[in-house]
Amino acid sequence: MAHHAELIAVGTELLLGSIVNTDAQMLSQALAGLGINVYYHTVVGDNPQRLAQVLEQAKGRADLIITTGGLGPTCDDLTKQVVAAAFGRKLVFHEESAQRIRSYFAHRGRSMTENNLQQAMLPEGCTVLSNDWGTAPGCAWEQDGITVVMLPGPPRECRAMLEHRVLPYLREKGEGEILSRTLCLFGMGESAIEAQLWSEMERMTNPTLAPYAKEGSAELRITAKGSSREECEALIAPVEQALRKRFGALIYGADVKDLTEVSCRLLLEQKVTLATAESCTGGMIAQRITDLSGVSAVFKGGVVCYTNEVKRDIVGVPEALLTEYGAVSEPVCRALAENIRIKLGAQLGLSVTGVAGPDSDDRGNPVGLIFVGLSDGAHTWVRELHLGQNRGQNRNFAALTGFDMVRRYLTGLPVE
Amino acid sequence: MAHHAELIAVGTELLLGSIVNTDAQMLSQALAGLGINVYYHTVVGDNPQRLAQVLEQAKGRADLIITTGGLGPTCDDLTKQVVAAAFGRKLVFHEESAQRIRSYFAHRGRSMTENNLQQAMLPEGCTVLSNDWGTAPGCAWEQDGITVVMLPGPPRECRAMLEHRVLPYLREKGEGEILSRTLCLFGMGESAIEAQLWSEMERMTNPTLAPYAKEGSAELRITAKGSSREECEALIAPVEQALRKRFGALIYGADVKDLTEVSCRLLLEQKVTLATAESCTGGMIAQRITDLSGVSAVFKGGVVCYTNEVKRDIVGVPEALLTEYGAVSEPVCRALAENIRIKLGAQLGLSVTGVAGPDSDDRGNPVGLIFVGLSDGAHTWVRELHLGQNRGQNRNFAALTGFDMVRRYLTGLPVE
């Protein structure tokens, strides 16, 4: 079974930054699922010399080499020629692939230029990976203990070929499983988490434990290797349990996308409706909620109350509060949460008001002072944040705090 | 001056496919703009041996090496140690960086764990690239004819460091001048532009012309090399003129960040106030406007009217229109734009209503049908869009269309 994989993407457009190498991400995720370690991604242009050098080196350090791109019909598509040469194979004409290419054009009522048949030239003795999603077939073979796989570059074709051609091909050779579980935390930074877990992480070998920073929140990934999925799960379970015991309410989910999705899922499951009143986040919370389709069942809408007039006239914050305490204050945040839920007829009202920066407000409130409020009619909770100077980070953290308060409310945890 | 660049991204999360290497794309585009060829992207994990090997090889084939990632405070952040060692430098404590890190935490009222100060250990004699967007500083130096640059991995930080630290640093070293001018277009795709300009682009050598796709809009970059800035400008001017003649109103700016900023700048310059009523964009427009600080002078706020009730009760759309035409219709879009400007006391009202997808609405309107409206009280313009199936892309394009209508209105161009 392959243990050390290298992914080689061929294409000058990648080196120009015209496109991003999503094929590498896709393949890496799939190989991790097979328990194959990917040690290197390499991107090289449509240049035979440099590609040949990259291949030589990959042969020396990898036992699975997967190339993407450069299989097309144009003159700068030279991956097959160079890879075949690197492994001392000639390209031979593959009639079945030629037929597929001809019918591909026929089905689309397009005339085929001769250069398209170049794509039917494949390394002698290879396993042809037929391409039902484009014209260029892929191929694979094993030689000198190295498995070589070539795939087309267009992500849509690459993904389909991976799923329907490569994974079955690799699974046959595979043995063993790898499984990851990612715990997501809000309210504690990556470095603080690591400081706590340092000694454990050092000692652990299987499963392993690694923290990752994630815009405003943090992730803890547990990765186990075993002979079966069940064995991996048995290795992960006690570690997850211990982490949950240690971090408790800070953990907002396992293998989840983000706090927005987690809290919106809870709203949908419990059929609880929400309305928002946003000052300094300026619609960020509403925008993230509405990124999810189907959320209209629980999201009534919101008001971006960027001025005192809108806070007063549209949301209904009493003038007295605004004049006495100012817009950036606990009482106004409270009033925003309480009034927006009534105005929009929602069960929950979520509000944000603060100084995102870079300038302090007219009352001299410091940059980073932000209030986040949640009201259910019976009770209203307000969190007071003291953040940094970065406007974008402040807005993001305030939005996350709002989602975390919703998450805590709906799971019966202390909201403040 | 550097000619052959290699980008080395360090991070196991890249090899696991947890994240995609967008830093490489961003850096590649910027280096192309400087006329520096990028020959290799390499991704390696948080492993000192493998990183050391990758560096050895990069030293042999590149005269500009830029690393991204692995500068953080945790134990698997080892880029600085390994790179410094590869170039025979020791890491020394940089007090100013330590101060920045301490105040970063102080401002957030968070306690700083000691491991964070690791980030203030930097290669002896390097130019410190201070990080105003996160905690980990970058650094750069030249040695044995090779320029070495280290940048933090988080894309937001990497982008800011590139623009404000690395490009100025590299420009200083460039013998001769390289000047880029980027024309930004909305309303025409990259490939359509390329099809129109292909023959010219092929012929041109100095300046060169390259189109780039940019979420929903497109960029045309003119890059000139010369002995002086004036010479470069003289080379660029006629090309820019010709392009402006050809694409006219589609060009919303040159060397500008995006349409949001362009239209908000115009609002601020002309002191014209705006209010928004967003259905399917769900606050995306308001959120983008409020990304810019100081915009409160012209942005009154907005309503995210995700339900008919909110469209009726808060924005004031007549029930009759909603029942007769439905929420996704030209008349309702028109009413939203007209009413929101009155409700919030703004000069301009901007509205969006449509079917973002993936499901069509209860009236069977197709996914991708979106109306965008702009009203100044005297007149109301409505654009009808027929977009694709991708919810995110549809929301983004609708938001861009709204900003483009504001831009056209304030520059005296036809709005529809």
PDB file of N, CA, C and O in Angstrom, chain A residues 256-313:
ATOM      1  N   VAL A 256     -18.140  20.144  12.261  1.00  0.00           N
ATOM      2  CA  VAL A 256     -19.152  21.082  11.754  1.00  0.00           C
ATOM      3  C   VAL A 256     -18.463  22.218  10.999  1.00  0.00           C
ATOM      4  O   VAL A 256     -17.270  22.449  11.170  1.00  0.00           O
ATOM      5  N   LYS A 257     -19.259  22.916  10.188  1.00  0.00           N
ATOM      6  CA  LYS A 257     -18.671  23.965   9.341  1.00  0.00           C
ATOM      7  C   LYS A 257     -18.281  25.175  10.189  1.00  0.00           C
ATOM      8  O   LYS A 257     -17.123  25.546  10.256  1.00  0.00           O
ATOM      9  N   ASP A 258     -19.235  25.787  10.860  1.00  0.00           N
ATOM     10  CA  ASP A 258     -18.931  26.953  11.690  1.00  0.00           C
ATOM     11  C   ASP A 258     -20.080  27.240  12.655  1.00  0.00           C
ATOM     12  O   ASP A 258     -21.116  26.584  12.632  1.00  0.00           O
ATOM     13  N   LEU A 259     -19.871  28.260  13.491  1.00  0.00           N
ATOM     14  CA  LEU A 259     -20.862  28.618  14.510  1.00  0.00           C
ATOM     15  C   LEU A 259     -22.171  29.073  13.878  1.00  0.00           C
ATOM     16  O   LEU A 259     -23.249  28.804  14.404  1.00  0.00           O
ATOM     17  N   THR A 260     -22.086  29.764  12.744  1.00  0.00           N
ATOM     18  CA  THR A 260     -23.310  30.208  12.083  1.00  0.00           C
ATOM     19  C   THR A 260     -24.196  29.012  11.780  1.00  0.00           C
ATOM     20  O   THR A 260     -25.374  28.986  12.138  1.00  0.00           O
ATOM     21  N   GLU A 261     -23.584  28.004  11.148  1.00  0.00           N
ATOM     22  CA  GLU A 261     -24.380  26.841  10.747  1.00  0.00           C
ATOM     23  C   GLU A 261     -24.919  26.112  11.975  1.00  0.00           C
ATOM     24  O   GLU A 261     -26.095  25.727  12.010  1.00  0.00           O
ATOM     25  N   VAL A 262     -24.079  25.967  12.989  1.00  0.00           N
ATOM     26  CA  VAL A 262     -24.517  25.256  14.197  1.00  0.00           C
ATOM     27  C   VAL A 262     -25.732  25.949  14.819  1.00  0.00           C
ATOM     28  O   VAL A 262     -26.748  25.307  15.102  1.00  0.00           O
ATOM     29  N   SER A 263     -25.648  27.275  14.976  1.00  0.00           N
ATOM     30  CA  SER A 263     -26.787  27.943  15.639  1.00  0.00           C
ATOM     31  C   SER A 263     -28.015  27.979  14.733  1.00  0.00           C
ATOM     32  O   SER A 263     -29.135  27.828  15.222  1.00  0.00           O
ATOM     33  N   CYS A 264     -27.804  28.118  13.420  1.00  0.00           N
ATOM     34  CA  CYS A 264     -28.976  28.105  12.526  1.00  0.00           C
ATOM     35  C   CYS A 264     -29.629  26.723  12.499  1.00  0.00           C
ATOM     36  O   CYS A 264     -30.850  26.608  12.470  1.00  0.00           O
ATOM     37  N   ARG A 265     -28.811  25.668  12.529  1.00  0.00           N
ATOM     38  CA  ARG A 265     -29.372  24.302  12.606  1.00  0.00           C
ATOM     39  C   ARG A 265     -30.258  24.161  13.831  1.00  0.00           C
ATOM     40  O   ARG A 265     -31.376  23.635  13.754  1.00  0.00           O
ATOM     41  N   LEU A 266     -29.764  24.677  14.969  1.00  0.00           N
ATOM     42  CA  LEU A 266     -30.538  24.587  16.213  1.00  0.00           C
ATOM     43  C   LEU A 266     -31.852  25.351  16.081  1.00  0.00           C
ATOM     44  O   LEU A 266     -32.908  24.868  16.494  1.00  0.00           O
ATOM     45  N   LEU A 267     -31.796  26.542  15.476  1.00  0.00           N
ATOM     46  CA  LEU A 267     -33.023  27.317  15.271  1.00  0.00           C
ATOM     47  C   LEU A 267     -34.015  26.512  14.430  1.00  0.00           C
ATOM     48  O   LEU A 267     -35.204  26.425  14.765  1.00  0.00           O
ATOM     49  N   LEU A 268     -33.516  25.890  13.372  1.00  0.00           N
ATOM     50  CA  LEU A 268     -34.390  25.125  12.478  1.00  0.00           C
ATOM     51  C   LEU A 268     -34.953  23.901  13.184  1.00  0.00           C
ATOM     52  O   LEU A 268     -36.152  23.631  13.133  1.00  0.00           O
ATOM     53  N   GLU A 269     -34.086  23.159  13.898  1.00  0.00           N
ATOM     54  CA  GLU A 269     -34.544  21.954  14.611  1.00  0.00           C
ATOM     55  C   GLU A 269     -35.611  22.301  15.637  1.00  0.00           C
ATOM     56  O   GLU A 269     -36.632  21.630  15.735  1.00  0.00           O
ATOM     57  N   GLN A 270     -35.387  23.385  16.367  1.00  0.00           N
ATOM     58  CA  GLN A 270     -36.312  23.739  17.452  1.00  0.00           C
ATOM     59  C   GLN A 270     -37.392  24.707  16.969  1.00  0.00           C
ATOM     60  O   GLN A 270     -38.198  25.184  17.777  1.00  0.00           O
ATOM     61  N   LYS A 271     -37.370  25.024  15.664  1.00  0.00           N
ATOM     62  CA  LYS A 271     -38.371  25.934  15.092  1.00  0.00           C
ATOM     63  C   LYS A 271     -38.496  27.221  15.909  1.00  0.00           C
ATOM     64  O   LYS A 271     -39.585  27.662  16.262  1.00  0.00           O
ATOM     65  N   VAL A 272     -37.364  27.807  16.248  1.00  0.00           N
ATOM     66  CA  VAL A 272     -37.323  29.076  16.974  1.00  0.00           C
ATOM     67  C   VAL A 272     -36.965  30.176  15.990  1.00  0.00           C
ATOM     68  O   VAL A 272     -35.986  30.058  15.247  1.00  0.00           O
ATOM     69  N   THR A 273     -37.783  31.236  15.959  1.00  0.00           N
ATOM     70  CA  THR A 273     -37.539  32.316  14.994  1.00  0.00           C
ATOM     71  C   THR A 273     -36.631  33.399  15.585  1.00  0.00           C
ATOM     72  O   THR A 273     -36.629  33.627  16.789  1.00  0.00           O
ATOM     73  N   LEU A 274     -35.894  34.060  14.698  1.00  0.00           N
ATOM     74  CA  LEU A 274     -34.889  35.044  15.103  1.00  0.00           C
ATOM     75  C   LEU A 274     -35.000  36.313  14.265  1.00  0.00           C
ATOM     76  O   LEU A 274     -35.367  36.272  13.088  1.00  0.00           O
ATOM     77  N   ALA A 275     -34.724  37.444  14.903  1.00  0.00           N
ATOM     78  CA  ALA A 275     -34.608  38.726  14.202  1.00  0.00           C
ATOM     79  C   ALA A 275     -33.360  39.428  14.716  1.00  0.00           C
ATOM     80  O   ALA A 275     -32.954  39.223  15.854  1.00  0.00           O
ATOM     81  N   THR A 276     -32.726  40.231  13.875  1.00  0.00           N
ATOM     82  CA  THR A 276     -31.468  40.865  14.253  1.00  0.00           C
ATOM     83  C   THR A 276     -31.542  42.385  14.140  1.00  0.00           C
ATOM     84  O   THR A 276     -32.204  42.925  13.268  1.00  0.00           O
ATOM     85  N   ALA A 277     -30.830  43.054  15.041  1.00  0.00           N
ATOM     86  CA  ALA A 277     -30.640  44.506  14.969  1.00  0.00           C
ATOM     87  C   ALA A 277     -29.140  44.760  15.073  1.00  0.00           C
ATOM     88  O   ALA A 277     -28.546  44.546  16.124  1.00  0.00           O
ATOM     89  N   GLU A 278     -28.545  45.136  13.951  1.00  0.00           N
ATOM     90  CA  GLU A 278     -27.083  45.252  13.914  1.00  0.00           C
ATOM     91  C   GLU A 278     -26.637  46.678  13.679  1.00  0.00           C
ATOM     92  O   GLU A 278     -27.033  47.304  12.704  1.00  0.00           O
ATOM     93  N   SER A 279     -25.800  47.180  14.573  1.00  0.00           N
ATOM     94  CA  SER A 279     -25.184  48.476  14.329  1.00  0.00           C
ATOM     95  C   SER A 279     -23.791  48.262  13.725  1.00  0.00           C
ATOM     96  O   SER A 279     -23.638  48.266  12.517  1.00  0.00           O
ATOM     97  N   CYS A 280     -22.784  47.984  14.551  1.00  0.00           N
ATOM     98  CA  CYS A 280     -21.419  47.977  14.011  1.00  0.00           C
ATOM     99  C   CYS A 280     -21.142  46.753  13.132  1.00  0.00           C
ATOM    100  O   CYS A 280     -20.248  46.797  12.290  1.00  0.00           O
ATOM    101  N   THR A 281     -21.892  45.654  13.295  1.00  0.00           N
ATOM    102  CA  THR A 281     -21.676  44.516  12.391  1.00  0.00           C
ATOM    103  C   THR A 281     -22.365  44.760  11.041  1.00  0.00           C
ATOM    104  O   THR A 281     -22.108  44.051  10.068  1.00  0.00           O
ATOM    105  N   GLY A 282     -23.236  45.755  10.998  1.00  0.00           N
ATOM    106  CA  GLY A 282     -23.763  46.252   9.728  1.00  0.00           C
ATOM    107  C   GLY A 282     -24.375  45.235   8.781  1.00  0.00           C
ATOM    108  O   GLY A 282     -24.317  45.406   7.568  1.00  0.00           O
ATOM    109  N   GLY A 283     -24.956  44.181   9.301  1.00  0.00           N
ATOM    110  CA  GLY A 283     -25.612  43.202   8.436  1.00  0.00           C
ATOM    111  C   GLY A 283     -24.824  41.911   8.290  1.00  0.00           C
ATOM    112  O   GLY A 283     -25.278  40.965   7.642  1.00  0.00           O
ATOM    113  N   MET A 284     -23.664  41.849   8.932  1.00  0.00           N
ATOM    114  CA  MET A 284     -22.814  40.656   8.814  1.00  0.00           C
ATOM    115  C   MET A 284     -23.519  39.416   9.339  1.00  0.00           C
ATOM    116  O   MET A 284     -23.463  38.339   8.743  1.00  0.00           O
ATOM    117  N   ILE A 285     -24.241  39.578  10.459  1.00  0.00           N
ATOM    118  CA  ILE A 285     -24.930  38.424  11.058  1.00  0.00           C
ATOM    119  C   ILE A 285     -26.050  37.951  10.130  1.00  0.00           C
ATOM    120  O   ILE A 285     -26.141  36.767   9.787  1.00  0.00           O
ATOM    121  N   ALA A 286     -26.859  38.891   9.649  1.00  0.00           N
ATOM    122  CA  ALA A 286     -27.964  38.531   8.741  1.00  0.00           C
ATOM    123  C   ALA A 286     -27.419  37.893   7.466  1.00  0.00           C
ATOM    124  O   ALA A 286     -27.946  36.889   6.976  1.00  0.00           O
ATOM    125  N   GLN A 287     -26.346  38.460   6.957  1.00  0.00           N
ATOM    126  CA  GLN A 287     -25.768  37.944   5.710  1.00  0.00           C
ATOM    127  C   GLN A 287     -25.288  36.504   5.892  1.00  0.00           C
ATOM    128  O   GLN A 287     -25.506  35.654   5.024  1.00  0.00           O
ATOM    129  N   ARG A 288     -24.672  36.214   7.033  1.00  0.00           N
ATOM    130  CA  ARG A 288     -24.173  34.846   7.273  1.00  0.00           C
ATOM    131  C   ARG A 288     -25.338  33.873   7.452  1.00  0.00           C
ATOM    132  O   ARG A 288     -25.293  32.751   6.963  1.00  0.00           O
ATOM    133  N   ILE A 289     -26.370  34.333   8.169  1.00  0.00           N
ATOM    134  CA  ILE A 289     -27.540  33.460   8.352  1.00  0.00           C
ATOM    135  C   ILE A 289     -28.129  33.105   6.986  1.00  0.00           C
ATOM    136  O   ILE A 289     -28.409  31.951   6.686  1.00  0.00           O
ATOM    137  N   THR A 290     -28.267  34.136   6.132  1.00  0.00           N
ATOM    138  CA  THR A 290     -28.933  33.911   4.844  1.00  0.00           C
ATOM    139  C   THR A 290     -28.014  33.274   3.808  1.00  0.00           C
ATOM    140  O   THR A 290     -28.438  33.015   2.685  1.00  0.00           O
ATOM    141  N   ASP A 291     -26.754  33.021   4.167  1.00  0.00           N
ATOM    142  CA  ASP A 291     -25.897  32.188   3.305  1.00  0.00           C
ATOM    143  C   ASP A 291     -26.495  30.789   3.200  1.00  0.00           C
ATOM    144  O   ASP A 291     -26.309  30.100   2.208  1.00  0.00           O
ATOM    145  N   LEU A 292     -27.194  30.386   4.269  1.00  0.00           N
ATOM    146  CA  LEU A 292     -27.770  29.041   4.312  1.00  0.00           C
ATOM    147  C   LEU A 292     -29.143  29.076   3.661  1.00  0.00           C
ATOM    148  O   LEU A 292     -29.983  29.910   4.013  1.00  0.00           O
ATOM    149  N   SER A 293     -29.378  28.156   2.729  1.00  0.00           N
ATOM    150  CA  SER A 293     -30.699  28.129   2.106  1.00  0.00           C
ATOM    151  C   SER A 293     -31.693  27.473   3.074  1.00  0.00           C
ATOM    152  O   SER A 293     -31.292  26.703   3.948  1.00  0.00           O
ATOM    153  N   GLY A 294     -32.948  27.815   2.942  1.00  0.00           N
ATOM    154  CA  GLY A 294     -33.987  27.205   3.777  1.00  0.00           C
ATOM    155  C   GLY A 294     -34.101  27.828   5.150  1.00  0.00           C
ATOM    156  O   GLY A 294     -34.980  27.458   5.938  1.00  0.00           O
ATOM    157  N   VAL A 295     -33.256  28.818   5.437  1.00  0.00           N
ATOM    158  CA  VAL A 295     -33.260  29.406   6.770  1.00  0.00           C
ATOM    159  C   VAL A 295     -34.434  30.373   6.930  1.00  0.00           C
ATOM    160  O   VAL A 295     -34.759  30.814   8.041  1.00  0.00           O
ATOM    161  N   SER A 296     -35.094  30.704   5.815  1.00  0.00           N
ATOM    162  CA  SER A 296     -36.209  31.651   5.890  1.00  0.00           C
ATOM    163  C   SER A 296     -37.321  31.128   6.801  1.00  0.00           C
ATOM    164  O   SER A 296     -38.150  31.893   7.282  1.00  0.00           O
ATOM    165  N   ALA A 297     -37.320  29.823   7.064  1.00  0.00           N
ATOM    166  CA  ALA A 297     -38.322  29.250   7.964  1.00  0.00           C
ATOM    167  C   ALA A 297     -38.192  29.800   9.381  1.00  0.00           C
ATOM    168  O   ALA A 297     -39.169  29.878  10.120  1.00  0.00           O
ATOM    169  N   VAL A 298     -36.985  30.237   9.772  1.00  0.00           N
ATOM    170  CA  VAL A 298     -36.792  30.723  11.152  1.00  0.00           C
ATOM    171  C   VAL A 298     -36.218  32.136  11.221  1.00  0.00           C
ATOM    172  O   VAL A 298     -36.263  32.773  12.274  1.00  0.00           O
ATOM    173  N   PHE A 299     -35.684  32.648  10.109  1.00  0.00           N
ATOM    174  CA  PHE A 299     -35.120  33.990  10.131  1.00  0.00           C
ATOM    175  C   PHE A 299     -36.111  35.007   9.566  1.00  0.00           C
ATOM    176  O   PHE A 299     -36.439  34.971   8.387  1.00  0.00           O
ATOM    177  N   LYS A 300     -36.604  35.866  10.438  1.00  0.00           N
ATOM    178  CA  LYS A 300     -37.590  36.865  10.008  1.00  0.00           C
ATOM    179  C   LYS A 300     -36.935  37.968   9.188  1.00  0.00           C
ATOM    180  O   LYS A 300     -37.535  38.526   8.274  1.00  0.00           O
ATOM    181  N   GLY A 301     -35.730  38.315   9.578  1.00  0.00           N
ATOM    182  CA  GLY A 301     -35.032  39.416   8.947  1.00  0.00           C
ATOM    183  C   GLY A 301     -34.355  40.261   9.996  1.00  0.00           C
ATOM    184  O   GLY A 301     -34.243  39.843  11.160  1.00  0.00           O
ATOM    185  N   GLY A 302     -33.907  41.443   9.579  1.00  0.00           N
ATOM    186  CA  GLY A 302     -33.201  42.285  10.533  1.00  0.00           C
ATOM    187  C   GLY A 302     -33.143  43.716  10.084  1.00  0.00           C
ATOM    188  O   GLY A 302     -33.537  44.058   8.973  1.00  0.00           O
ATOM    189  N   VAL A 303     -32.667  44.545  10.989  1.00  0.00           N
ATOM    190  CA  VAL A 303     -32.474  45.958  10.671  1.00  0.00           C
ATOM    191  C   VAL A 303     -31.014  46.301  10.900  1.00  0.00           C
ATOM    192  O   VAL A 303     -30.439  45.931  11.928  1.00  0.00           O
ATOM    193  N   VAL A 304     -30.410  46.937   9.885  1.00  0.00           N
ATOM    194  CA  VAL A 304     -29.055  47.447  10.043  1.00  0.00           C
ATOM    195  C   VAL A 304     -29.219  48.898  10.498  1.00  0.00           C
ATOM    196  O   VAL A 304     -29.531  49.771   9.701  1.00  0.00           O
ATOM    197  N   CYS A 305     -29.086  49.105  11.804  1.00  0.00           N
ATOM    198  CA  CYS A 305     -29.381  50.426  12.388  1.00  0.00           C
ATOM    199  C   CYS A 305     -28.074  51.171  12.604  1.00  0.00           C
ATOM    200  O   CYS A 305     -27.539  51.191  13.699  1.00  0.00           O
ATOM    201  N   TYR A 306     -27.604  51.757  11.510  1.00  0.00           N
ATOM    202  CA  TYR A 306     -26.272  52.367  11.535  1.00  0.00           C
ATOM    203  C   TYR A 306     -26.301  53.776  12.105  1.00  0.00           C
ATOM    204  O   TYR A 306     -25.277  54.348  12.394  1.00  0.00           O
ATOM    205  N   THR A 307     -27.517  54.330  12.246  1.00  0.00           N
ATOM    206  CA  THR A 307     -27.643  55.678  12.831  1.00  0.00           C
ATOM    207  C   THR A 307     -28.605  55.626  14.014  1.00  0.00           C
ATOM    208  O   THR A 307     -29.412  54.703  14.125  1.00  0.00           O
ATOM    209  N   ASN A 308     -28.518  56.653  14.869  1.00  0.00           N
ATOM    210  CA  ASN A 308     -29.425  56.710  16.015  1.00  0.00           C
ATOM    211  C   ASN A 308     -30.879  56.829  15.566  1.00  0.00           C
ATOM    212  O   ASN A 308     -31.784  56.276  16.193  1.00  0.00           O
ATOM    213  N   GLU A 309     -31.084  57.532  14.448  1.00  0.00           N
ATOM    214  CA  GLU A 309     -32.451  57.720  13.951  1.00  0.00           C
ATOM    215  C   GLU A 309     -33.076  56.355  13.643  1.00  0.00           C
ATOM    216  O   GLU A 309     -34.229  56.074  14.000  1.00  0.00           O
ATOM    217  N   VAL A 310     -32.324  55.508  12.971  1.00  0.00           N
ATOM    218  CA  VAL A 310     -32.860  54.190  12.614  1.00  0.00           C
ATOM    219  C   VAL A 310     -33.066  53.346  13.866  1.00  0.00           C
ATOM    220  O   VAL A 310     -34.070  52.655  14.008  1.00  0.00           O
ATOM    221  N   LYS A 311     -32.145  53.460  14.814  1.00  0.00           N
ATOM    222  CA  LYS A 311     -32.326  52.726  16.083  1.00  0.00           C
ATOM    223  C   LYS A 311     -33.632  53.156  16.747  1.00  0.00           C
ATOM    224  O   LYS A 311     -34.369  52.349  17.287  1.00  0.00           O
ATOM    225  N   ARG A 312     -33.911  54.463  16.670  1.00  0.00           N
ATOM    226  CA  ARG A 312     -35.101  55.008  17.336  1.00  0.00           C
ATOM    227  C   ARG A 312     -36.364  54.766  16.489  1.00  0.00           C
ATOM    228  O   ARG A 312     -37.322  54.145  16.939  1.00  0.00           O
ATOM    229  N   ASP A 313     -36.335  55.216  15.233  1.00  0.00           N
ATOM    230  CA  ASP A 313     -37.560  55.227  14.427  1.00  0.00           C
ATOM    231  C   ASP A 313     -37.940  53.855  13.898  1.00  0.00           C
ATOM    232  O   ASP A 313     -39.129  53.547  13.785  1.00  0.00           O
TER     233      ASP A 313
END
